[in-house]
Amino acid sequence: MTVTTIAAVREADRVDESLVSAFGAIVGKANVLASFDQRLGYARDRLPFAVFRERAGTLAGAVPRLVVRPANEDEIIRVVQLAGARNTPIIPYGNGSGVLGGAIPLGGEIMLDTRRLDKIVSINPTDAVVTVQAGMNGAEFERQLNEAGYTCGHLPQSIEISTVGGWLACRGGGQASSRYGKIEDIVAGLKAVLPDGAPLEVRPVARRSVGPSIRDLMIGGEGAFGIITEATLRIWKKPEIERGVVLAFPTQQAAWDCARLIMQAELRPAIVRLYDRVESDERTKDIALFKTKPYLAMMMFSGSEPLVTVEQDMALAIAKELGGEIGPDAPFHHWKENRYVAYSQKWHDAGYFNDTIEVTGNWSAIPAMYDAIGNAVRKIHAGVHFGAHWSHVYPEGACQYMTIRLPPMADDVALPIHARLWDAVQELTLDHGGSIAHHHGAGLFRNPWMRRELGAGLNVLQTIKDALDPANLLNPGKLGLRPGPNAKDIRRD
């Protein structure tokens, strides 16, 4: 691997003043960020690999040519049209909270920062929908909905550092997905700007039968097919009751079976979290019950009476049949108080190589998939930390969310091991019929496995991309799609 230091990039950096002037005429000079340090702040998202590289004084990708901050859809249209005329690629940027490199520039791109589009447009109580601009901060969005008596139901761990548009672009999932669904289940309609600058609107109607879903080309498209400017989301009344329960199970299989049977019984707890032995021990080491029943599960039942009590009683009856026993509620309260805290940074600051990988598997495959991945990871490096939990559950399966952590060591030793760990996890997931991503998206870092995941479907996406964006100017090189000319290969360059 050849690397270029940030200091060397700074020394060689030049700004195209004609671009500064041209984009400044659209968005205002103050909303074109041209200094090196300003642009360096947009050179990566929260992809751990990029964090490791930056910690060592190098870059995973490139420093963007400029950062442009439009205020509305009209300015975005004009920015896109100008970029097309100047053959300048664009990466839409929300808050940079993605962890797969979807917002990393690979060479020559400008960043289109959407965060000035930051307001709720309207709340429609009759239709139970809210229309919101794409750059609005997630936590502020939920706070304003709560004040109006509603919730959007999408509560990711990153809610305080992400935008609504980012949720859609990465096809995200919130912590209450077992009740409300993932973001694709919540979006009723949207607006976007296509690669040629044309506006696109998918009107927010209850359901439709007019061919394949255009909406779903944007949700999960990570800015490669269009730039989302506005979304209309389903909303629900803010729950009157939120009741948490901690359960101890004798085996991992019993915990899995409990979640499966609860969901297949058509119950919908807001929270269902199951932990493997490693993560259970971290959360229950001082609780006597878990010495004999060592597997932790947490659930939260929410809504109004009598539904909450009926749902809870039915779910706990299923748990009891499987040996589940109600335990002290301290683990639940600790989780709830820290549910939006990201723990990775403390490990990065201490020199560790910490990463998380979330995949999806069906209930029939999860036991073997979990064992195979855990065994493979531990064989790759004896000192690796590997723990998992299942925090998005559905009638047919669940998301398996894994933390992998290598101890401090030299980068030239750690990064090849890190690559082998990722390869083992993704390949074994596919071997067991799973999907390589549940809610973090594909971004850049999952490119090597997109062909095996999608098969001929990747050809379909590339064909659509080529038709909509023949110059390959919107976020090129992501989702396993064709990179732009002279794009950096982050694993080699």
Short mmCIF file of C-alpha atoms in Angstrom, two decimals:
data_model
loop_
_atom_site.label_atom_id
_atom_site.label_comp_id
_atom_site.label_asym_id
_atom_site.label_seq_id
_atom_site.Cartn_x
_atom_site.Cartn_y
_atom_site.Cartn_z
CA MET A 1 0.00 0.00 0.00
CA THR A 2 1.33 3.42 -0.94
CA VAL A 3 0.10 6.32 1.17
CA THR A 4 0.20 10.07 0.90
CA THR A 5 0.42 12.09 4.08
CA ILE A 6 -2.06 14.85 4.80
CA ALA A 7 0.89 17.24 5.03
CA ALA A 8 1.95 16.35 1.48
CA VAL A 9 -1.61 16.77 0.19
CA ARG A 10 -1.78 20.18 1.85
CA GLU A 11 1.51 21.23 0.23
CA ALA A 12 0.34 20.22 -3.25
CA ASP A 13 -3.22 21.54 -2.88
CA ARG A 14 -4.55 24.15 -5.29
CA VAL A 15 -8.00 25.71 -5.43
CA ASP A 16 -9.79 26.42 -8.71
CA GLU A 17 -10.91 30.01 -8.14
CA SER A 18 -13.16 29.93 -11.20
CA LEU A 19 -15.19 27.17 -9.55
CA VAL A 20 -15.35 29.14 -6.32
CA SER A 21 -16.77 32.12 -8.19
CA ALA A 22 -19.18 30.08 -10.28
CA PHE A 23 -20.71 28.18 -7.36
CA GLY A 24 -20.58 31.29 -5.17
CA ALA A 25 -22.83 33.04 -7.68
CA ILE A 26 -25.47 30.41 -6.92
CA VAL A 27 -25.21 29.83 -3.16
CA GLY A 28 -23.35 32.94 -2.02
CA LYS A 29 -19.62 33.25 -1.48
CA ALA A 30 -19.94 32.50 2.26
CA ASN A 31 -21.45 29.12 1.41
CA VAL A 32 -18.54 27.92 -0.70
CA LEU A 33 -15.86 26.47 1.58
CA ALA A 34 -12.49 26.62 -0.13
CA SER A 35 -9.76 26.61 2.51
CA PHE A 36 -7.80 23.38 2.87
CA ASP A 37 -8.77 22.85 6.50
CA GLN A 38 -12.45 23.39 5.75
CA ARG A 39 -12.34 20.88 2.92
CA LEU A 40 -10.25 18.42 4.94
CA GLY A 41 -13.18 18.16 7.35
CA TYR A 42 -15.21 16.66 4.50
CA ALA A 43 -12.53 14.19 3.37
CA ARG A 44 -14.08 11.27 5.24
CA ASP A 45 -17.19 10.10 7.02
CA ARG A 46 -16.98 7.84 10.09
CA LEU A 47 -15.69 4.80 8.21
CA PRO A 48 -13.33 3.21 10.78
CA PHE A 49 -10.72 2.41 8.11
CA ALA A 50 -10.60 6.12 7.24
CA VAL A 51 -10.30 6.98 10.94
CA PHE A 52 -7.35 4.58 11.25
CA ARG A 53 -5.66 6.22 8.26
CA GLU A 54 -6.27 9.75 9.52
CA ARG A 55 -4.93 8.77 12.95
CA ALA A 56 -1.69 7.85 11.20
CA GLY A 57 -1.58 11.18 9.35
CA THR A 58 -2.77 9.91 5.97
CA LEU A 59 -6.01 9.91 3.97
CA ALA A 60 -8.18 7.02 2.86
CA GLY A 61 -9.60 9.04 -0.02
CA ALA A 62 -9.04 12.59 -1.23
CA VAL A 63 -9.71 16.15 -0.13
CA PRO A 64 -12.73 17.52 -2.05
CA ARG A 65 -12.18 20.34 -4.55
CA LEU A 66 -14.81 22.51 -2.85
CA VAL A 67 -17.70 22.33 -0.42
CA VAL A 68 -20.95 23.96 -1.57
CA ARG A 69 -23.82 24.67 0.84
CA PRO A 70 -27.11 25.34 -1.02
CA ALA A 71 -30.16 26.60 0.86
CA ASN A 72 -33.03 25.09 -1.14
CA GLU A 73 -34.00 22.79 -3.98
CA ASP A 74 -33.64 25.50 -6.61
CA GLU A 75 -30.02 26.13 -5.61
CA ILE A 76 -29.32 22.38 -5.65
CA ILE A 77 -30.73 22.17 -9.19
CA ARG A 78 -28.48 25.01 -10.32
CA VAL A 79 -25.43 23.53 -8.56
CA VAL A 80 -26.03 20.16 -10.25
CA GLN A 81 -26.49 21.80 -13.65
CA LEU A 82 -23.28 23.83 -13.26
CA ALA A 83 -21.36 20.76 -12.09
CA GLY A 84 -22.56 18.92 -15.18
CA ALA A 85 -21.45 21.75 -17.42
CA ARG A 86 -18.03 21.75 -15.75
CA ASN A 87 -17.81 17.92 -15.72
CA THR A 88 -17.36 18.06 -11.96
CA PRO A 89 -18.60 15.13 -9.84
CA ILE A 90 -20.72 15.78 -6.75
CA ILE A 91 -21.10 13.91 -3.46
CA PRO A 92 -24.20 14.75 -1.41
CA TYR A 93 -23.22 15.21 2.25
CA GLY A 94 -25.49 15.23 5.29
CA ASN A 95 -23.63 15.05 8.58
CA GLY A 96 -20.91 12.53 7.71
CA SER A 97 -22.19 9.93 10.17
CA GLY A 98 -22.02 7.02 7.73
CA VAL A 99 -19.55 4.25 8.53
CA LEU A 100 -19.04 2.69 5.08
CA GLY A 101 -17.27 5.49 3.20
CA GLY A 102 -20.31 6.53 1.19
CA ALA A 103 -19.33 10.20 1.51
CA ILE A 104 -15.60 9.79 0.94
CA PRO A 105 -14.29 11.65 -2.14
CA LEU A 106 -11.99 9.61 -4.35
CA GLY A 107 -10.63 12.46 -6.46
CA GLY A 108 -12.02 15.60 -8.08
CA GLU A 109 -15.43 15.77 -6.39
CA ILE A 110 -17.15 18.70 -4.76
CA MET A 111 -19.24 18.10 -1.65
CA LEU A 112 -22.85 19.29 -1.62
CA ASP A 113 -23.67 19.90 2.04
CA THR A 114 -27.45 19.72 2.56
CA ARG A 115 -27.61 20.96 6.14
CA ARG A 116 -29.08 24.37 5.31
CA LEU A 117 -32.24 22.48 4.28
CA ASP A 118 -33.12 21.96 7.92
CA LYS A 119 -36.81 22.50 8.58
CA ILE A 120 -40.08 20.65 8.99
CA VAL A 121 -42.25 21.79 6.08
CA SER A 122 -45.59 20.56 7.45
CA ILE A 123 -47.28 18.08 9.75
CA ASN A 124 -50.53 16.54 8.50
CA PRO A 125 -52.39 14.93 11.44
CA THR A 126 -55.22 13.66 9.24
CA ASP A 127 -52.90 11.64 7.00
CA ALA A 128 -50.41 10.99 9.83
CA VAL A 129 -47.42 12.23 7.83
CA VAL A 130 -44.72 14.86 8.19
CA THR A 131 -42.81 16.54 5.38
CA VAL A 132 -39.24 17.48 6.26
CA GLN A 133 -36.22 18.87 4.44
CA ALA A 134 -33.41 16.40 3.91
CA GLY A 135 -30.70 18.24 5.82
CA MET A 136 -32.53 18.44 9.13
CA ASN A 137 -30.70 16.96 12.12
CA GLY A 138 -32.36 13.74 13.27
CA ALA A 139 -32.52 14.55 16.97
CA GLU A 140 -33.95 18.02 16.33
CA PHE A 141 -36.50 16.51 13.96
CA GLU A 142 -37.66 14.01 16.59
CA ARG A 143 -37.70 16.71 19.30
CA GLN A 144 -40.00 18.94 17.26
CA LEU A 145 -42.27 16.01 16.46
CA ASN A 146 -42.41 15.06 20.15
CA GLU A 147 -43.45 18.63 21.00
CA ALA A 148 -46.33 18.21 18.56
CA GLY A 149 -47.28 14.87 20.17
CA TYR A 150 -45.73 12.54 17.57
CA THR A 151 -42.72 10.34 16.85
CA CYS A 152 -41.22 9.44 13.50
CA GLY A 153 -40.40 5.97 14.85
CA HIS A 154 -36.88 6.11 13.38
CA LEU A 155 -34.41 6.32 16.26
CA PRO A 156 -30.93 5.24 15.14
CA GLN A 157 -27.97 5.35 17.52
CA SER A 158 -26.64 8.13 15.28
CA ILE A 159 -29.79 10.27 15.64
CA GLU A 160 -27.87 13.19 17.18
CA ILE A 161 -25.21 13.25 14.43
CA SER A 162 -27.22 12.28 11.33
CA THR A 163 -29.70 13.91 8.98
CA VAL A 164 -33.09 12.75 7.75
CA GLY A 165 -31.79 12.63 4.19
CA GLY A 166 -28.89 10.48 5.33
CA TRP A 167 -31.34 7.99 6.83
CA LEU A 168 -32.99 7.61 3.43
CA ALA A 169 -29.78 7.58 1.42
CA CYS A 170 -28.31 4.70 3.45
CA ARG A 171 -31.60 2.83 3.90
CA GLY A 172 -31.16 3.09 7.65
CA GLY A 173 -32.77 1.33 10.57
CA GLY A 174 -33.75 2.75 13.94
CA GLN A 175 -33.70 1.06 17.33
CA ALA A 176 -37.50 0.67 17.28
CA SER A 177 -37.58 -1.06 13.90
CA SER A 178 -39.43 -4.11 15.23
CA ARG A 179 -42.42 -1.81 15.82
CA TYR A 180 -42.17 0.88 13.14
CA GLY A 181 -40.01 -0.75 10.47
CA LYS A 182 -36.85 0.52 8.80
CA ILE A 183 -36.77 3.85 7.00
CA GLU A 184 -38.02 2.33 3.74
CA ASP A 185 -41.20 1.31 5.60
CA ILE A 186 -41.67 4.84 6.96
CA VAL A 187 -41.14 6.93 3.80
CA ALA A 188 -44.39 7.79 2.01
CA GLY A 189 -42.92 10.13 -0.61
CA LEU A 190 -39.89 12.24 -1.44
CA LYS A 191 -38.37 14.89 -3.65
CA ALA A 192 -34.96 14.64 -5.30
CA VAL A 193 -32.78 16.24 -7.95
CA LEU A 194 -31.63 13.91 -10.73
CA PRO A 195 -28.10 13.94 -12.22
CA ASP A 196 -29.13 16.29 -15.04
CA GLY A 197 -30.70 18.73 -12.60
CA ALA A 198 -34.29 17.68 -13.24
CA PRO A 199 -36.53 17.64 -10.15
CA LEU A 200 -38.16 14.35 -9.21
CA GLU A 201 -41.23 14.00 -6.99
CA VAL A 202 -42.71 10.78 -5.63
CA ARG A 203 -46.04 11.95 -4.22
CA PRO A 204 -46.88 10.73 -0.70
CA VAL A 205 -49.88 8.48 -1.24
CA ALA A 206 -50.92 5.46 0.84
CA ARG A 207 -49.94 2.85 -1.76
CA ARG A 208 -49.62 2.65 -5.55
CA SER A 209 -49.48 0.13 -8.39
CA VAL A 210 -47.85 1.95 -11.28
CA GLY A 211 -44.78 -0.11 -11.95
CA PRO A 212 -41.55 -0.55 -9.97
CA SER A 213 -40.93 1.81 -7.09
CA ILE A 214 -39.07 4.96 -8.13
CA ARG A 215 -38.99 5.91 -4.44
CA ASP A 216 -36.83 2.89 -3.70
CA LEU A 217 -34.25 3.92 -6.27
CA MET A 218 -33.52 6.91 -4.04
CA ILE A 219 -33.86 5.14 -0.69
CA GLY A 220 -30.56 3.32 -0.35
CA GLY A 221 -29.13 4.99 -3.45
CA GLU A 222 -26.54 6.91 -1.38
CA GLY A 223 -26.72 9.87 -3.73
CA ALA A 224 -25.65 7.92 -6.82
CA PHE A 225 -29.00 8.27 -8.62
CA GLY A 226 -30.23 11.58 -7.25
CA ILE A 227 -29.92 14.04 -4.39
CA ILE A 228 -32.79 13.79 -1.91
CA THR A 229 -34.09 17.23 -0.92
CA GLU A 230 -37.29 16.47 0.98
CA ALA A 231 -39.12 13.48 2.45
CA THR A 232 -42.63 12.78 3.62
CA LEU A 233 -42.62 10.26 6.45
CA ARG A 234 -45.31 8.40 8.32
CA ILE A 235 -45.68 9.47 11.96
CA TRP A 236 -47.29 7.96 15.05
CA LYS A 237 -48.64 9.40 18.26
CA LYS A 238 -45.94 9.67 20.88
CA PRO A 239 -46.32 6.59 23.12
CA GLU A 240 -48.13 7.20 26.40
CA ILE A 241 -46.30 4.27 27.99
CA GLU A 242 -42.79 2.84 27.53
CA ARG A 243 -42.22 -0.21 29.71
CA GLY A 244 -38.85 -1.97 29.68
CA VAL A 245 -38.20 -5.59 30.71
CA VAL A 246 -34.90 -7.43 31.26
CA LEU A 247 -34.84 -11.18 30.68
CA ALA A 248 -32.24 -13.87 31.41
CA PHE A 249 -32.18 -16.97 29.20
CA PRO A 250 -30.39 -20.27 29.77
CA THR A 251 -29.14 -20.53 26.17
CA GLN A 252 -28.59 -18.36 23.12
CA GLN A 253 -31.00 -20.53 21.15
CA ALA A 254 -33.75 -19.91 23.70
CA ALA A 255 -33.31 -16.15 23.32
CA TRP A 256 -33.39 -16.41 19.53
CA ASP A 257 -36.50 -18.60 19.65
CA CYS A 258 -38.22 -16.15 21.97
CA ALA A 259 -37.70 -13.22 19.61
CA ARG A 260 -38.78 -15.30 16.62
CA LEU A 261 -41.98 -16.53 18.26
CA ILE A 262 -42.89 -13.07 19.55
CA MET A 263 -42.62 -11.58 16.08
CA GLN A 264 -44.38 -14.51 14.45
CA ALA A 265 -47.20 -14.12 16.99
CA GLU A 266 -47.76 -10.67 15.42
CA LEU A 267 -46.59 -8.85 18.54
CA ARG A 268 -44.52 -5.73 17.94
CA PRO A 269 -42.44 -4.62 20.93
CA ALA A 270 -40.71 -1.30 20.25
CA ILE A 271 -37.37 -2.73 21.39
CA VAL A 272 -36.05 -6.28 21.20
CA ARG A 273 -32.35 -6.71 21.95
CA LEU A 274 -30.62 -10.07 22.37
CA TYR A 275 -26.95 -10.38 23.36
CA ASP A 276 -24.40 -13.15 22.91
CA ARG A 277 -22.39 -14.38 25.88
CA VAL A 278 -19.61 -11.83 25.39
CA GLU A 279 -21.92 -8.82 25.30
CA SER A 280 -24.24 -10.25 27.98
CA ASP A 281 -21.33 -10.64 30.39
CA GLU A 282 -20.32 -7.01 29.83
CA ARG A 283 -23.77 -5.81 30.90
CA THR A 284 -24.71 -8.27 33.68
CA LYS A 285 -21.49 -9.19 35.50
CA ASP A 286 -22.82 -8.08 38.92
CA ILE A 287 -26.31 -9.63 38.63
CA ALA A 288 -26.68 -13.02 40.32
CA LEU A 289 -29.46 -14.29 38.04
CA PHE A 290 -27.12 -14.23 35.04
CA LYS A 291 -24.70 -16.66 36.69
CA THR A 292 -27.16 -19.46 35.91
CA LYS A 293 -29.00 -17.91 32.95
CA PRO A 294 -26.24 -15.98 31.24
CA TYR A 295 -27.91 -14.69 28.07
CA LEU A 296 -29.37 -11.18 28.25
CA ALA A 297 -32.44 -9.95 26.40
CA MET A 298 -34.17 -6.59 26.73
CA MET A 299 -37.57 -5.56 25.45
CA MET A 300 -39.65 -2.41 25.57
CA PHE A 301 -43.40 -2.35 25.12
CA SER A 302 -44.90 1.00 24.16
CA GLY A 303 -48.16 2.63 23.19
CA SER A 304 -51.36 2.95 25.19
CA GLU A 305 -53.43 0.71 27.43
CA PRO A 306 -54.77 -1.91 27.29
CA LEU A 307 -52.60 -2.84 24.30
CA VAL A 308 -49.27 -2.42 26.07
CA THR A 309 -50.17 -4.81 28.91
CA VAL A 310 -51.71 -7.38 26.56
CA GLU A 311 -48.65 -7.32 24.28
CA GLN A 312 -46.25 -7.53 27.23
CA ASP A 313 -48.13 -10.39 28.89
CA MET A 314 -48.24 -12.40 25.67
CA ALA A 315 -44.54 -11.83 24.98
CA LEU A 316 -43.47 -12.72 28.52
CA ALA A 317 -45.54 -15.89 28.40
CA ILE A 318 -43.54 -16.94 25.33
CA ALA A 319 -40.30 -16.08 27.14
CA LYS A 320 -41.30 -18.13 30.20
CA GLU A 321 -41.98 -21.21 28.08
CA LEU A 322 -38.40 -20.95 26.83
CA GLY A 323 -36.84 -20.56 30.27
CA GLY A 324 -36.67 -16.78 30.21
CA GLU A 325 -36.76 -15.18 33.65
CA ILE A 326 -37.38 -11.52 34.47
CA GLY A 327 -34.32 -9.87 35.98
CA PRO A 328 -33.33 -6.54 37.51
CA ASP A 329 -33.98 -3.64 35.17
CA ALA A 330 -30.60 -1.89 35.57
CA PRO A 331 -29.25 -3.10 32.18
CA PHE A 332 -32.31 -1.67 30.42
CA HIS A 333 -32.02 1.71 32.09
CA HIS A 334 -28.29 1.86 31.34
CA TRP A 335 -28.98 1.09 27.70
CA LYS A 336 -31.81 3.64 27.46
CA GLU A 337 -29.72 6.39 29.04
CA ASN A 338 -26.85 5.69 26.63
CA ARG A 339 -28.77 4.59 23.55
CA TYR A 340 -27.38 7.38 21.34
CA VAL A 341 -23.78 7.20 22.56
CA ALA A 342 -21.16 5.99 20.07
CA TYR A 343 -18.43 4.05 21.87
CA SER A 344 -16.01 3.62 19.00
CA GLN A 345 -14.18 6.90 19.47
CA LYS A 346 -12.79 6.00 22.89
CA TRP A 347 -11.22 2.85 21.42
CA HIS A 348 -9.85 4.75 18.43
CA ASP A 349 -8.33 7.36 20.73
CA ALA A 350 -6.62 4.58 22.71
CA GLY A 351 -5.00 3.14 19.58
CA TYR A 352 -7.32 0.16 19.06
CA PHE A 353 -8.76 -0.88 15.70
CA ASN A 354 -12.49 -0.98 16.50
CA ASP A 355 -15.15 -1.68 13.89
CA THR A 356 -18.76 -2.80 13.68
CA ILE A 357 -20.36 -4.91 10.97
CA GLU A 358 -24.11 -5.51 10.69
CA VAL A 359 -25.57 -8.25 8.53
CA THR A 360 -28.97 -9.88 8.14
CA GLY A 361 -29.84 -13.55 8.44
CA ASN A 362 -32.94 -15.68 8.63
CA TRP A 363 -33.77 -17.43 11.92
CA SER A 364 -33.03 -20.82 10.38
CA ALA A 365 -29.53 -19.67 9.40
CA ILE A 366 -28.49 -17.38 12.27
CA PRO A 367 -27.12 -20.03 14.67
CA ALA A 368 -24.74 -21.55 12.12
CA MET A 369 -23.88 -18.13 10.66
CA TYR A 370 -23.02 -16.71 14.08
CA ASP A 371 -20.84 -19.69 14.98
CA ALA A 372 -19.05 -19.73 11.64
CA ILE A 373 -18.26 -16.01 11.75
CA GLY A 374 -17.14 -16.07 15.37
CA ASN A 375 -14.86 -19.06 14.82
CA ALA A 376 -13.34 -17.56 11.68
CA VAL A 377 -12.71 -14.18 13.30
CA ARG A 378 -10.98 -15.71 16.31
CA LYS A 379 -8.76 -17.83 14.06
CA ILE A 380 -7.60 -14.76 12.13
CA HIS A 381 -6.19 -13.08 15.23
CA ALA A 382 -5.99 -14.60 18.72
CA GLY A 383 -6.27 -11.22 20.45
CA VAL A 384 -9.39 -10.04 18.65
CA HIS A 385 -12.50 -9.01 20.56
CA PHE A 386 -15.68 -10.37 18.99
CA GLY A 387 -19.16 -9.80 20.37
CA ALA A 388 -22.61 -9.69 18.82
CA HIS A 389 -26.18 -8.70 19.47
CA TRP A 390 -29.45 -8.87 17.57
CA SER A 391 -31.31 -5.57 17.84
CA HIS A 392 -33.60 -5.47 14.78
CA VAL A 393 -35.89 -8.49 14.70
CA TYR A 394 -38.54 -9.52 12.19
CA PRO A 395 -40.80 -12.54 11.68
CA GLU A 396 -38.33 -14.13 9.25
CA GLY A 397 -34.99 -13.14 10.78
CA ALA A 398 -32.84 -10.47 12.39
CA CYS A 399 -29.90 -8.14 12.08
CA GLN A 400 -26.71 -9.52 13.60
CA TYR A 401 -24.61 -6.57 14.76
CA MET A 402 -20.99 -7.44 15.53
CA THR A 403 -18.18 -5.53 17.19
CA ILE A 404 -14.65 -6.49 16.15
CA ARG A 405 -11.67 -4.93 17.88
CA LEU A 406 -7.94 -5.43 17.44
CA PRO A 407 -5.49 -4.27 20.12
CA PRO A 408 -3.02 -1.45 19.43
CA MET A 409 -0.35 -2.42 16.90
CA ALA A 410 1.38 -0.98 13.85
CA ASP A 411 -0.94 0.03 11.02
CA ASP A 412 0.94 -2.07 8.46
CA VAL A 413 0.20 -5.10 10.63
CA ALA A 414 -3.34 -4.22 11.69
CA LEU A 415 -4.88 -3.09 8.40
CA PRO A 416 -4.28 -6.38 6.51
CA ILE A 417 -5.80 -8.24 9.48
CA HIS A 418 -8.73 -5.82 9.49
CA ALA A 419 -9.27 -6.56 5.78
CA ARG A 420 -9.24 -10.32 6.43
CA LEU A 421 -11.79 -9.91 9.22
CA TRP A 422 -14.15 -8.00 6.95
CA ASP A 423 -13.73 -10.57 4.20
CA ALA A 424 -14.51 -13.45 6.55
CA VAL A 425 -17.64 -11.81 7.93
CA GLN A 426 -19.08 -10.78 4.58
CA GLU A 427 -18.28 -14.03 2.75
CA LEU A 428 -19.62 -16.24 5.55
CA THR A 429 -22.79 -14.16 5.71
CA LEU A 430 -23.35 -14.82 2.02
CA ASP A 431 -22.44 -18.49 2.47
CA HIS A 432 -25.34 -18.74 4.95
CA GLY A 433 -27.84 -16.98 2.70
CA GLY A 434 -27.72 -13.65 4.51
CA SER A 435 -27.31 -10.07 3.35
CA ILE A 436 -24.03 -8.23 3.84
CA ALA A 437 -25.75 -5.07 5.15
CA HIS A 438 -28.80 -4.32 7.27
CA HIS A 439 -28.84 -0.57 7.94
CA HIS A 440 -25.40 1.00 7.52
CA GLY A 441 -25.66 0.92 3.73
CA ALA A 442 -23.05 -0.23 1.22
CA GLY A 443 -21.06 2.92 0.66
CA LEU A 444 -17.54 2.29 -0.58
CA PHE A 445 -16.20 -0.31 1.82
CA ARG A 446 -18.69 -3.03 0.79
CA ASN A 447 -17.84 -2.76 -2.91
CA PRO A 448 -15.90 -6.08 -3.02
CA TRP A 449 -18.99 -8.09 -2.06
CA MET A 450 -21.73 -6.26 -3.98
CA ARG A 451 -21.43 -8.50 -7.05
CA ARG A 452 -21.96 -11.66 -5.01
CA GLU A 453 -24.80 -10.02 -3.03
CA LEU A 454 -26.75 -8.68 -6.01
CA GLY A 455 -25.68 -10.89 -8.90
CA ALA A 456 -27.31 -9.66 -12.12
CA GLY A 457 -29.02 -7.01 -10.03
CA LEU A 458 -25.76 -5.06 -9.94
CA ASN A 459 -25.88 -4.93 -13.75
CA VAL A 460 -29.42 -3.56 -13.50
CA LEU A 461 -28.27 -0.80 -11.14
CA GLN A 462 -25.31 0.05 -13.37
CA THR A 463 -27.58 0.26 -16.41
CA ILE A 464 -29.92 2.62 -14.58
CA LYS A 465 -26.97 4.66 -13.37
CA ASP A 466 -25.57 4.95 -16.90
CA ALA A 467 -28.95 6.06 -18.26
CA LEU A 468 -29.58 8.68 -15.57
CA ASP A 469 -25.98 9.80 -15.14
CA PRO A 470 -23.99 9.06 -18.33
CA ALA A 471 -21.10 11.26 -17.18
CA ASN A 472 -20.99 9.42 -13.83
CA LEU A 473 -21.08 12.66 -11.83
CA LEU A 474 -23.19 11.74 -8.78
CA ASN A 475 -21.16 9.98 -6.07
CA PRO A 476 -19.22 7.76 -8.47
CA GLY A 477 -17.68 4.50 -7.31
CA LYS A 478 -20.10 3.70 -4.50
CA LEU A 479 -22.59 0.78 -4.18
CA GLY A 480 -20.25 -1.38 -6.26
CA LEU A 481 -20.86 0.87 -9.28
CA ARG A 482 -18.26 2.12 -11.73
CA PRO A 483 -15.74 4.59 -10.26
CA GLY A 484 -14.78 7.84 -11.90
CA PRO A 485 -11.53 8.28 -13.86
CA ASN A 486 -8.42 8.41 -11.67
CA ALA A 487 -10.40 7.44 -8.57
CA LYS A 488 -8.33 6.34 -5.59
CA ASP A 489 -8.52 2.73 -4.46
CA ILE A 490 -8.65 3.25 -0.71
CA ARG A 491 -7.16 -0.17 0.01
CA ARG A 492 -4.14 0.37 -2.25
CA ASP A 493 -3.46 4.07 -2.75
#
